[in-house]
Coordinates of N, CA and C in Angstrom, one line a residue:
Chain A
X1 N -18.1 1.7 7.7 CA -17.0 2.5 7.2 C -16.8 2.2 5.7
X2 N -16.5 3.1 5.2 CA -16.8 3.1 3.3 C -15.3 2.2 3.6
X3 N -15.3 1.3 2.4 CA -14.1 0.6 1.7 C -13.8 0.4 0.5
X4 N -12.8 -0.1 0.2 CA -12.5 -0.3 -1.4 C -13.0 -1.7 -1.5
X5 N -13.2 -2.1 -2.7 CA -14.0 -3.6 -3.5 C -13.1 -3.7 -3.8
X6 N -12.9 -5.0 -4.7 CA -12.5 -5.5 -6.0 C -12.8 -6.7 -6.4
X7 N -12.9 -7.5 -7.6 CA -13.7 -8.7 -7.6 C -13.4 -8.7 -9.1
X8 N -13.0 -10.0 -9.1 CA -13.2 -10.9 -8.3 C -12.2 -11.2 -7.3
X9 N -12.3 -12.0 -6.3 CA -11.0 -12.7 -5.5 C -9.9 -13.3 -6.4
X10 N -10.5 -14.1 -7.1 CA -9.6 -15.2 -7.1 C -9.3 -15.3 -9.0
X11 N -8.6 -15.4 -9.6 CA -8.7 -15.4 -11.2 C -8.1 -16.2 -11.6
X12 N -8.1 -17.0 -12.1 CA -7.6 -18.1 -13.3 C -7.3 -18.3 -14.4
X13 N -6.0 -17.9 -15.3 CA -6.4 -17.4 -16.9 C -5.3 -18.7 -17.1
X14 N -5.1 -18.7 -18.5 CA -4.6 -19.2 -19.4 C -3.5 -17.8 -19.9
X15 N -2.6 -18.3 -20.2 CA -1.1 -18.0 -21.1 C -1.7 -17.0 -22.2
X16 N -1.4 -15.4 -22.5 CA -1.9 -15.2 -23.8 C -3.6 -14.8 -23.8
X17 N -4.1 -15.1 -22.6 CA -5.6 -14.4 -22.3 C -5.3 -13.2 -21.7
X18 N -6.9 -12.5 -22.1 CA -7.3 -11.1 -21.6 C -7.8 -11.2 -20.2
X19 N -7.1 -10.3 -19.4 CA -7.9 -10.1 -18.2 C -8.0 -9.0 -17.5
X20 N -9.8 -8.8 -16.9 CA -9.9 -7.2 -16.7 C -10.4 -7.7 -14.9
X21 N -9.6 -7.0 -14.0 CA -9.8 -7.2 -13.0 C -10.4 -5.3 -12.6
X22 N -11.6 -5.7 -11.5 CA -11.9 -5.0 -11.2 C -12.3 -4.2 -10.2
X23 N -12.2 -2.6 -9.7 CA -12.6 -2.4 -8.8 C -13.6 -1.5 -8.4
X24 N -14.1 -1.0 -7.2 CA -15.0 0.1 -6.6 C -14.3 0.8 -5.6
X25 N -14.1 1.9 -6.3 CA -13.3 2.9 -5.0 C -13.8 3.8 -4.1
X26 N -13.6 4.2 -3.0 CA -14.7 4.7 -2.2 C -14.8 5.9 -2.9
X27 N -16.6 6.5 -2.1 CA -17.2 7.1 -3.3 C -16.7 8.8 -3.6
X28 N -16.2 9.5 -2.5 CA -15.6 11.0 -2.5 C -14.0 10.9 -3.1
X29 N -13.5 9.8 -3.3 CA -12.0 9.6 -3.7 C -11.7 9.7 -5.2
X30 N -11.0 10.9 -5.7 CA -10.7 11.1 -6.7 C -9.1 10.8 -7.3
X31 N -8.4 10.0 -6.6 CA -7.6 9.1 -6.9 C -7.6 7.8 -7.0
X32 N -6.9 7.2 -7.6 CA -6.9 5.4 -7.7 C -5.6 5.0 -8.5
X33 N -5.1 4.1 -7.6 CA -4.0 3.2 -7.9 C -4.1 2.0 -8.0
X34 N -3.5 1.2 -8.5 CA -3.3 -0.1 -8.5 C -2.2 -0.5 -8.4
X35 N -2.0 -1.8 -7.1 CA -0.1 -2.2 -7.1 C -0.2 -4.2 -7.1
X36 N 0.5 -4.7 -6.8 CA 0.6 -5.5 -7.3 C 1.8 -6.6 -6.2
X37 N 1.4 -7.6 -6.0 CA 2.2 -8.3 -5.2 C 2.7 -9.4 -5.3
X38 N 3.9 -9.7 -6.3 CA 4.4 -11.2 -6.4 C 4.0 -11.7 -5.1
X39 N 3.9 -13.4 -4.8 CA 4.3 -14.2 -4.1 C 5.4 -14.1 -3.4
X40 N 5.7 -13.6 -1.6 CA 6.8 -13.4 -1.1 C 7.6 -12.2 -1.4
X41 N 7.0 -11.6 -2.1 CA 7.5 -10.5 -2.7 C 7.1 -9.2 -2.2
X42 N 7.7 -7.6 -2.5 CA 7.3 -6.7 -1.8 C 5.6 -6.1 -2.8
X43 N 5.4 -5.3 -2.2 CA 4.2 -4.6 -2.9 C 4.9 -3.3 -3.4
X44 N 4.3 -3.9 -4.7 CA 5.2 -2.6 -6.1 C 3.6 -1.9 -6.9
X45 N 4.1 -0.4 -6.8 CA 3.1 0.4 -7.4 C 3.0 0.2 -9.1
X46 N 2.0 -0.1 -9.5 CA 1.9 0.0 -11.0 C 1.5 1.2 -11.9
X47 N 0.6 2.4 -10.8 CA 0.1 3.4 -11.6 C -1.5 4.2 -10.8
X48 N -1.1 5.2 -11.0 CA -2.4 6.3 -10.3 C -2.8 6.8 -11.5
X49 N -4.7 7.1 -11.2 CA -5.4 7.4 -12.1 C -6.1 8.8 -11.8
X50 N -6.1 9.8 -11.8 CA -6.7 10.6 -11.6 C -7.4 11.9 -13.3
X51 N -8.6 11.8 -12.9 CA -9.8 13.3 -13.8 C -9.3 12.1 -15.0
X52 N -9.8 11.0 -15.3 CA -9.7 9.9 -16.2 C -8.7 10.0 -17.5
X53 N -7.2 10.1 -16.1 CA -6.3 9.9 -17.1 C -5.2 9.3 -16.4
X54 N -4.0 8.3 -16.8 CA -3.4 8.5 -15.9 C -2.3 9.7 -15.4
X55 N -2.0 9.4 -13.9 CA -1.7 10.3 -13.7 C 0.1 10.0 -13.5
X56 N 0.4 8.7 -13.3 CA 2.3 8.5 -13.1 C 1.6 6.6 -13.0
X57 N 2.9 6.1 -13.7 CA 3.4 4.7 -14.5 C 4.2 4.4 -13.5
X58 N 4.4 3.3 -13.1 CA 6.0 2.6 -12.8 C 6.5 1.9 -14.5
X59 N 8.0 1.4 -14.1 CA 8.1 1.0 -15.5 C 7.7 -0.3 -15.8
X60 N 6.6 -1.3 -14.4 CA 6.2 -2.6 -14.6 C 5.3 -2.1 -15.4
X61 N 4.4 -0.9 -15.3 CA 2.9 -0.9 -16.2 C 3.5 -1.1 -17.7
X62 N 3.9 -1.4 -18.5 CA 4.2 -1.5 -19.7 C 3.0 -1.8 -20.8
X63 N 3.3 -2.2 -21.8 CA 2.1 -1.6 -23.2 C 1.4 -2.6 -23.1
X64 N 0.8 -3.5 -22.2 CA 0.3 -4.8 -21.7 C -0.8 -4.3 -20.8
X65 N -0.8 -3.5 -20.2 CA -1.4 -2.9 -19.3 C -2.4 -1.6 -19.7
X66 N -3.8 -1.5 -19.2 CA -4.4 -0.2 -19.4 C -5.3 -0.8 -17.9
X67 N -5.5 0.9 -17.7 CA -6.7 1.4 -16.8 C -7.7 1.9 -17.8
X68 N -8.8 1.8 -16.4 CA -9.9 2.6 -17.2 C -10.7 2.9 -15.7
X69 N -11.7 4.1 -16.1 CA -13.2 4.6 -15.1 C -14.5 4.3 -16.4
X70 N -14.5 3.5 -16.2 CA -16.0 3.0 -17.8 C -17.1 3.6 -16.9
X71 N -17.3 4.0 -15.7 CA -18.3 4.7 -15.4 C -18.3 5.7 -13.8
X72 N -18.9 5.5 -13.4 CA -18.8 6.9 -12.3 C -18.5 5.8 -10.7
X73 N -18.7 4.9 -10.7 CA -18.0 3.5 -10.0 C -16.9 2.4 -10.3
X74 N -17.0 2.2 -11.0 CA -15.9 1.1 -11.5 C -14.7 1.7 -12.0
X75 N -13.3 1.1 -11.6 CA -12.1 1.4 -11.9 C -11.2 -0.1 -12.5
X76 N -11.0 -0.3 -13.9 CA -10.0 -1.5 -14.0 C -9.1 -1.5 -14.7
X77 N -7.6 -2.5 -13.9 CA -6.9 -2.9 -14.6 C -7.2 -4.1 -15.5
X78 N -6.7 -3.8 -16.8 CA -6.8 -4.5 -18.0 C -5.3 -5.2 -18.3
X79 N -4.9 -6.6 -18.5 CA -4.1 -6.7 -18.9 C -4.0 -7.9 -20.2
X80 N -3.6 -7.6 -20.8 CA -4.2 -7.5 -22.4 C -3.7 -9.4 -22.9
X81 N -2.2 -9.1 -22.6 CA -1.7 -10.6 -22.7 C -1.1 -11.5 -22.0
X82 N -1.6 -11.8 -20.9 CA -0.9 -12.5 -19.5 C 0.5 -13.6 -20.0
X83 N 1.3 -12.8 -19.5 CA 2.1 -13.8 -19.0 C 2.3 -14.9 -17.6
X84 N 3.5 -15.5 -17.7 CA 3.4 -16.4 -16.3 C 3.5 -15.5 -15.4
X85 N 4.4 -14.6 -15.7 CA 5.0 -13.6 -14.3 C 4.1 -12.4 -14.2
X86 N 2.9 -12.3 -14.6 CA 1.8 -11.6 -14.3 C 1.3 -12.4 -12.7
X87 N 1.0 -13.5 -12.6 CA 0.3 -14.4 -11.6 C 1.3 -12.8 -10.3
X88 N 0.1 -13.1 -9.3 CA 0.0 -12.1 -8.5 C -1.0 -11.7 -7.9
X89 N -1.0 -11.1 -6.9 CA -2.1 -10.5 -6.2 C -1.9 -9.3 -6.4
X90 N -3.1 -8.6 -7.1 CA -3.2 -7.4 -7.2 C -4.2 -6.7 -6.4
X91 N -3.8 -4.9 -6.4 CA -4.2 -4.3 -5.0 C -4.8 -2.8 -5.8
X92 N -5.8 -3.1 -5.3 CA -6.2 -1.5 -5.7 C -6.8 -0.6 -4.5
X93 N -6.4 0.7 -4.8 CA -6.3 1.7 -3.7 C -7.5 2.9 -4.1
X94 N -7.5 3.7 -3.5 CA -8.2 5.1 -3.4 C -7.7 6.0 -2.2
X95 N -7.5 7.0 -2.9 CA -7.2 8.4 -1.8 C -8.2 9.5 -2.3
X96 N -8.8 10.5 -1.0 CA -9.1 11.9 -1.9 C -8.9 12.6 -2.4
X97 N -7.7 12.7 -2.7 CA -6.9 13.4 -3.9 C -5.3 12.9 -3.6
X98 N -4.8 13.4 -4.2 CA -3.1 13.6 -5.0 C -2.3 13.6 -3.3
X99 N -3.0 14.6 -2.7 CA -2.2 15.0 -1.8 C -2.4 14.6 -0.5
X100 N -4.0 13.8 -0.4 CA -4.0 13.5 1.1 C -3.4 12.2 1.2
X101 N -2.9 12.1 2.0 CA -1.8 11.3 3.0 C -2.3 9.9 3.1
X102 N -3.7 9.7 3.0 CA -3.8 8.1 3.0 C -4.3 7.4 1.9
X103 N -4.1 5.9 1.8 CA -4.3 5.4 0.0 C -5.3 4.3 0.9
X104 N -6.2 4.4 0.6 CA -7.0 3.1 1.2 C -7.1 1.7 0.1
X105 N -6.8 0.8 0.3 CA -6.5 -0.7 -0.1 C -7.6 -1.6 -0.1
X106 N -7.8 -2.4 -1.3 CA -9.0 -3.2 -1.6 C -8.3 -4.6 -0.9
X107 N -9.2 -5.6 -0.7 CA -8.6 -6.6 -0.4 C -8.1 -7.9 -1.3
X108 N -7.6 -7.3 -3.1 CA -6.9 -7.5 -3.6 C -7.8 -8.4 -4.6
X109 N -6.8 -9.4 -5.7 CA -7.2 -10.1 -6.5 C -6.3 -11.1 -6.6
X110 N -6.6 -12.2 -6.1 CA -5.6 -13.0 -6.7 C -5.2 -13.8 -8.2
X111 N -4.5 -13.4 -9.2 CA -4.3 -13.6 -10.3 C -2.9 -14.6 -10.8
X112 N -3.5 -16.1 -11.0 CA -3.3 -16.9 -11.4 C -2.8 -17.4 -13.3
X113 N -1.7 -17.6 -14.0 CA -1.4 -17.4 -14.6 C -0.9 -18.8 -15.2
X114 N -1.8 -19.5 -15.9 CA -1.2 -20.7 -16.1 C -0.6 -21.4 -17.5
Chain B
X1 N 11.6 8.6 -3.2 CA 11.1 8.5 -1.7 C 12.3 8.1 -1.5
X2 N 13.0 8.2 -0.2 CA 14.2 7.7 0.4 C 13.9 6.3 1.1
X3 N 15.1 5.9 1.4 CA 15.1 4.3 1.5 C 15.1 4.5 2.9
X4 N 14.0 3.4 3.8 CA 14.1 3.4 4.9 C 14.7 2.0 5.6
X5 N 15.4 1.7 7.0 CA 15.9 0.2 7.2 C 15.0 0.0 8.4
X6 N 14.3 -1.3 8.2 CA 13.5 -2.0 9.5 C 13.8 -3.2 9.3
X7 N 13.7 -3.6 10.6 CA 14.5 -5.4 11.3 C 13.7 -6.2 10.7
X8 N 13.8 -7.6 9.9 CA 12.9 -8.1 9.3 C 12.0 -8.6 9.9
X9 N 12.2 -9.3 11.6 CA 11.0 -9.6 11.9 C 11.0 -9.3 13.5
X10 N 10.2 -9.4 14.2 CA 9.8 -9.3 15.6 C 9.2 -9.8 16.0
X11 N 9.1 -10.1 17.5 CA 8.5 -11.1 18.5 C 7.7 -10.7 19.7
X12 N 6.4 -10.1 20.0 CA 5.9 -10.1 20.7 C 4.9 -10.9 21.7
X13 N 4.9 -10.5 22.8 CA 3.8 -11.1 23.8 C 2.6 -10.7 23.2
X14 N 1.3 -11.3 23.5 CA 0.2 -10.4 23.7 C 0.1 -9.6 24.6
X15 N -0.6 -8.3 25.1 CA -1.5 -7.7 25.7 C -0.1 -6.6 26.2
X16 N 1.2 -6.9 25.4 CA 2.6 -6.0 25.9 C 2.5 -4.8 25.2
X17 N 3.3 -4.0 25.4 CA 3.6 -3.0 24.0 C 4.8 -3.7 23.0
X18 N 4.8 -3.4 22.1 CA 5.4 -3.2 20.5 C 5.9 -1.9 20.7
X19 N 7.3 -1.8 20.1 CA 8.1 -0.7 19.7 C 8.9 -1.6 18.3
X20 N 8.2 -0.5 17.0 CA 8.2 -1.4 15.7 C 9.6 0.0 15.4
X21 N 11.2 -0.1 15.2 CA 11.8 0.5 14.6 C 11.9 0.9 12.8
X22 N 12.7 1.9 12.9 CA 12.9 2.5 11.7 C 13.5 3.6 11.1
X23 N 14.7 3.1 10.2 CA 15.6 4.1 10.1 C 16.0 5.0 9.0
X24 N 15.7 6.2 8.8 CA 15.7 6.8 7.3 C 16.7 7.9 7.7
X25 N 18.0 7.5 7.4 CA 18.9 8.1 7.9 C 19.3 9.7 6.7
X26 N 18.4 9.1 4.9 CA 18.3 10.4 4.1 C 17.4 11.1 4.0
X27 N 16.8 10.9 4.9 CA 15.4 11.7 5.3 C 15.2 12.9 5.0
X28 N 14.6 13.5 3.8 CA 14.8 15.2 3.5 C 13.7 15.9 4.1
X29 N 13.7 17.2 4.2 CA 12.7 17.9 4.8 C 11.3 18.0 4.8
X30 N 11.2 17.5 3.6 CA 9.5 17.7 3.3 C 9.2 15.9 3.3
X31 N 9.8 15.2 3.8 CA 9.4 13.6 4.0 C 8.6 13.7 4.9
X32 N 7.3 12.8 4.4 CA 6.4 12.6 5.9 C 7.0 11.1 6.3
X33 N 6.5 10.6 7.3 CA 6.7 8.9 7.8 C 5.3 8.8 7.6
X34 N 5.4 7.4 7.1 CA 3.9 6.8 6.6 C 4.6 5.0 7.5
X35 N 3.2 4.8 8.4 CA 3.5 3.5 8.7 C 2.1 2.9 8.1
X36 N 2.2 1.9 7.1 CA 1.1 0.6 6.9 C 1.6 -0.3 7.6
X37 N 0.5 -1.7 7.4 CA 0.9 -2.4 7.8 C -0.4 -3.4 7.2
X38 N 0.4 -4.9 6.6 CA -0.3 -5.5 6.0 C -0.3 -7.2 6.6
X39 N -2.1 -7.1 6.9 CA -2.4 -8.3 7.5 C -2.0 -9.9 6.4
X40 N -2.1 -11.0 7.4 CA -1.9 -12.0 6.3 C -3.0 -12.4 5.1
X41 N -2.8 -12.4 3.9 CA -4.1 -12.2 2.7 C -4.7 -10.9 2.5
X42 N -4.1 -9.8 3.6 CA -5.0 -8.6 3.0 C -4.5 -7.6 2.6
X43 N -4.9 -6.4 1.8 CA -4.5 -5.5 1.6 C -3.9 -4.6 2.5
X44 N -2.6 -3.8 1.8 CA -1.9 -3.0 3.1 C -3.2 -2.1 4.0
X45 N -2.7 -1.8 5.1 CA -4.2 -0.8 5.5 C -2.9 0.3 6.4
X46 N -3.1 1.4 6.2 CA -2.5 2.9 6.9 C -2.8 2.6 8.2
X47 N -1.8 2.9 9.0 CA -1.5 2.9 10.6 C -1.5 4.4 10.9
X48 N -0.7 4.9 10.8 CA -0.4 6.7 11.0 C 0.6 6.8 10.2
X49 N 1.1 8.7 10.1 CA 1.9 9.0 9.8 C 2.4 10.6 10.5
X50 N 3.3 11.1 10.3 CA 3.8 12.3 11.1 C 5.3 12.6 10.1
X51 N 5.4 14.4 10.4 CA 6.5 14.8 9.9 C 7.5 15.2 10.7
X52 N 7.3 15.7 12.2 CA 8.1 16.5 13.0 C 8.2 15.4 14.0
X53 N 6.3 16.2 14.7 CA 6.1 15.4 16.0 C 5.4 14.3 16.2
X54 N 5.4 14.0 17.6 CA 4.8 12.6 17.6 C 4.0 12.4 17.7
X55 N 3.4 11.8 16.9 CA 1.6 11.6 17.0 C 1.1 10.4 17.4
X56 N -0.1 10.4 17.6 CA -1.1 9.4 18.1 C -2.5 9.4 17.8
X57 N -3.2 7.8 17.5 CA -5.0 7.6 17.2 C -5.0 6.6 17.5
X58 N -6.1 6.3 17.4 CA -6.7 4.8 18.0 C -5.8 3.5 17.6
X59 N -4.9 3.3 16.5 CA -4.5 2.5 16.7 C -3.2 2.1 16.9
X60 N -2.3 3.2 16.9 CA -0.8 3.5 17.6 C -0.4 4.9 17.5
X61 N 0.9 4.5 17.9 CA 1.5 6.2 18.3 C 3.0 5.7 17.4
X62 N 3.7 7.4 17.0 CA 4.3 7.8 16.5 C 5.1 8.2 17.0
X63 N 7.0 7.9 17.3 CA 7.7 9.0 17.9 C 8.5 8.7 16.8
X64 N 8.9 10.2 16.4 CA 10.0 10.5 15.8 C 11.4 11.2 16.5
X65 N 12.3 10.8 16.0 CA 13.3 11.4 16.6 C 13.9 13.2 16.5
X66 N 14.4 13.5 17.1 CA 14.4 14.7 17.0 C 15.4 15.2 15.6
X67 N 16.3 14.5 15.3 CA 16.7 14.6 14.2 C 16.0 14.3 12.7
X68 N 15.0 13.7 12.8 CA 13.9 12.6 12.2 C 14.5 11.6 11.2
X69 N 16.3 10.8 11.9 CA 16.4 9.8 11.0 C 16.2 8.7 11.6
X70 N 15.2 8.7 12.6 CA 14.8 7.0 12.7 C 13.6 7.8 13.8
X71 N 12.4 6.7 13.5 CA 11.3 6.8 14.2 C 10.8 5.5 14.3
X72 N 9.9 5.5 15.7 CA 9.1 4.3 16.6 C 7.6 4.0 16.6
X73 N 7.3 2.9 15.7 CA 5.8 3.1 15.9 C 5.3 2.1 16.5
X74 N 4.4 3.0 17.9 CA 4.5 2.1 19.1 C 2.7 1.3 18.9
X75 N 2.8 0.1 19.7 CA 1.8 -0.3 19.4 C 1.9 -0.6 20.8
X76 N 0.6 -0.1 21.6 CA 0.5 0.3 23.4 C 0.2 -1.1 23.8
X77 N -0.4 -1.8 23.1 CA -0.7 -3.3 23.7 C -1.3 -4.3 22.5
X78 N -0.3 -5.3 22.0 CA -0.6 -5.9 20.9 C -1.4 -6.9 21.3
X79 N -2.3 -7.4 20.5 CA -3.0 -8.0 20.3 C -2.7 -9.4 19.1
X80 N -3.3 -10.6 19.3 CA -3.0 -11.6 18.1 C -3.7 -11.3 16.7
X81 N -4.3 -10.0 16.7 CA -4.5 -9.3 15.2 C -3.8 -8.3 15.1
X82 N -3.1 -8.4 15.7 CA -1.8 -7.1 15.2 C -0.5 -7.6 14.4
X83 N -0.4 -9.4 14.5 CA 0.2 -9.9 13.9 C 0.4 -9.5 12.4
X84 N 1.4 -8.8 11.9 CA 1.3 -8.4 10.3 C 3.0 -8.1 9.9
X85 N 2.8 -7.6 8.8 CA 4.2 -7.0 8.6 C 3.9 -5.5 8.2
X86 N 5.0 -4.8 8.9 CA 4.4 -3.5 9.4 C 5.4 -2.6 8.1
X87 N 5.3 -2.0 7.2 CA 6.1 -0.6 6.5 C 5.8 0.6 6.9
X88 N 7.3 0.9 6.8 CA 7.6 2.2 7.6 C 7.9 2.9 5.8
X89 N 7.3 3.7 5.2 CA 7.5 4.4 4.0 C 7.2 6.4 3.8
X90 N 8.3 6.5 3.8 CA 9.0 8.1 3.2 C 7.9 8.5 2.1
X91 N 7.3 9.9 2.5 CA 6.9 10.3 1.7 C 6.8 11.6 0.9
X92 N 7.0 12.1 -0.2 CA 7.2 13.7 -0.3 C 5.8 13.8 -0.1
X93 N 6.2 15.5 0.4 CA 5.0 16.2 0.3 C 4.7 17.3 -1.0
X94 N 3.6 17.5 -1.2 CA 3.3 18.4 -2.6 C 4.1 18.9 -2.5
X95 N 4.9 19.9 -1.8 CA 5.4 20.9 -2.3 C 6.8 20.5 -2.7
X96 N 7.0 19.3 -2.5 CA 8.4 18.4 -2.7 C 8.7 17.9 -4.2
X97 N 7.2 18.1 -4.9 CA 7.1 17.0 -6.0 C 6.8 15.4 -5.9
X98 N 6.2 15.3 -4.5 CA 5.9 13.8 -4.4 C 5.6 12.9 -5.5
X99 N 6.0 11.8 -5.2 CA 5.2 10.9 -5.9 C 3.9 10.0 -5.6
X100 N 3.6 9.8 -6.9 CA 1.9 9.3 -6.1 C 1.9 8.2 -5.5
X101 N 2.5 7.1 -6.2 CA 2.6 5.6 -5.5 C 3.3 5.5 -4.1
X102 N 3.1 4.5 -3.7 CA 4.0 4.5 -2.2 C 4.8 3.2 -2.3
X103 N 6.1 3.3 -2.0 CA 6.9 2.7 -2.4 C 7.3 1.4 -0.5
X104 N 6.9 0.4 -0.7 CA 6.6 -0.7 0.0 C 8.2 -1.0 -0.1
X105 N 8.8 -1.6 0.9 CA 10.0 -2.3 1.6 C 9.5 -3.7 1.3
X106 N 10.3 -4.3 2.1 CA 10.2 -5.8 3.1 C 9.7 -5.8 4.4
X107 N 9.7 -4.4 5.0 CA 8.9 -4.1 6.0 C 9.4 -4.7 7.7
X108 N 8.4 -4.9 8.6 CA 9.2 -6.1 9.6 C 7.3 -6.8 10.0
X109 N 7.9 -8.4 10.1 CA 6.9 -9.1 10.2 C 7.2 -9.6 11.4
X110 N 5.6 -8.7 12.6 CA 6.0 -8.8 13.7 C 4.9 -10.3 14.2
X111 N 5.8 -11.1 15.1 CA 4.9 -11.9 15.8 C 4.5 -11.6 16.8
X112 N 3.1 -12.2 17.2 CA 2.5 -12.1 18.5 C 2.2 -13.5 19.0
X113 N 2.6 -13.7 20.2 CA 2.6 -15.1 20.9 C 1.9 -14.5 22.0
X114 N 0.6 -15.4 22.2 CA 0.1 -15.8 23.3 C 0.3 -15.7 24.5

């Protein structure tokens, strides 16, 4: 059964580093989101990407943050200047489009922020 | 999306049924019910969803109430990998102006005992 990627697992940055976490969305799905999961916390949407633009922000995505499709497989969030309150498990998704009903889920990234 | 209320956590037997509540008492017309449900360490993964009636697939069933401000999503015989925390999440549909993200609760984190 096709799935979503993402990789690495596990990330480790420093305060003020660049970090591009990445994914593989299944291959007919012309949607992609990415959300994001404090520690103990709920799972909060960060932003959908659809025809290589975005397509809707929450107000976490702020000017710290970019997506990108750099090619006809890979989808990533970029986050430019990590803070502490970045550390998180982040989650990326894929749907067939806008409107069908299910978001299929990567088995995340764990992002570490020290 | 409208705010839905589920019990924070639950207690099941193995090999019993699950009846996972949920109450969206401002439930507008074009809301679908979206149940995920997310294992421990993994990404959310889609259970079912329904607008009217009650549905069912391989991995649970759906009853909505006839009013549709609270719906049951039954799980016919839990198993110790059914252990997760289950969201019950409101959805527009296109014609509503949906939104793309899916807006995640606290959910209810059901146990399974042996």
């Amino acid at each position: 059964e096709p799935e979503v990627t993402q990789t690495p697992s596990h990330q480790v940055t420093q305060m003020g580093q660049e970090v591009i976490l990445r994914c593989v969305p299944i291959s007919n799905h012309l949607y992609f989101y990415w959300y994001r999961q404090i520690l103990g916390q709920k799972v909060e949407f960060l932003v959908s990407f659809y025809n290589n633009e975005i397509s809707e922000k929450s107000e976490i995505f702020d000017d710290q943050f970019s997506v990108e499709r750099p090619d006809g497989s890979n989808f990533t969030l970029k986050i430019r200047s990590t803070k502490l309150e970045d550390s998180a498990m982040y989650f990326c998704a894929s749907s067939v489009d806008r409107f069908e009903e299910t978001q299929y889920f990567g088995p995340g990234t764990r992002l570490l922020v020290l | 999306d409208a705010k839905t209320t589920q019990p924070n956590s639950m207690e099941s037997n193995e090999e019993e049924p699950v009846h996972l509540p949920c109450n969206h008492s401002t439930i507008s017309g074009t809301d679908y019910i979206h149940w995920y449900r997310q294992l421990p360490s993994q990404g959310p993964e889609y259970v079912i969803h329904g607008l009217t009636s009650n549905v069912n697939n391989r991995m649970a069933s759906l009853a909505i109430a006839e009013d549709r401000k609270s719906s049951t999503l039954i799980l016919h015989r839990a198993t110790l990998r059914d252990a997760a925390v289950y969201y019950c999440i409101l959805r527009e549909a296109y014609s509503g102006g949906g939104a793309d993200g899916l807006t995640f609760g606290k959910g209810t984190h059901l146990i399974i005992q042996p």
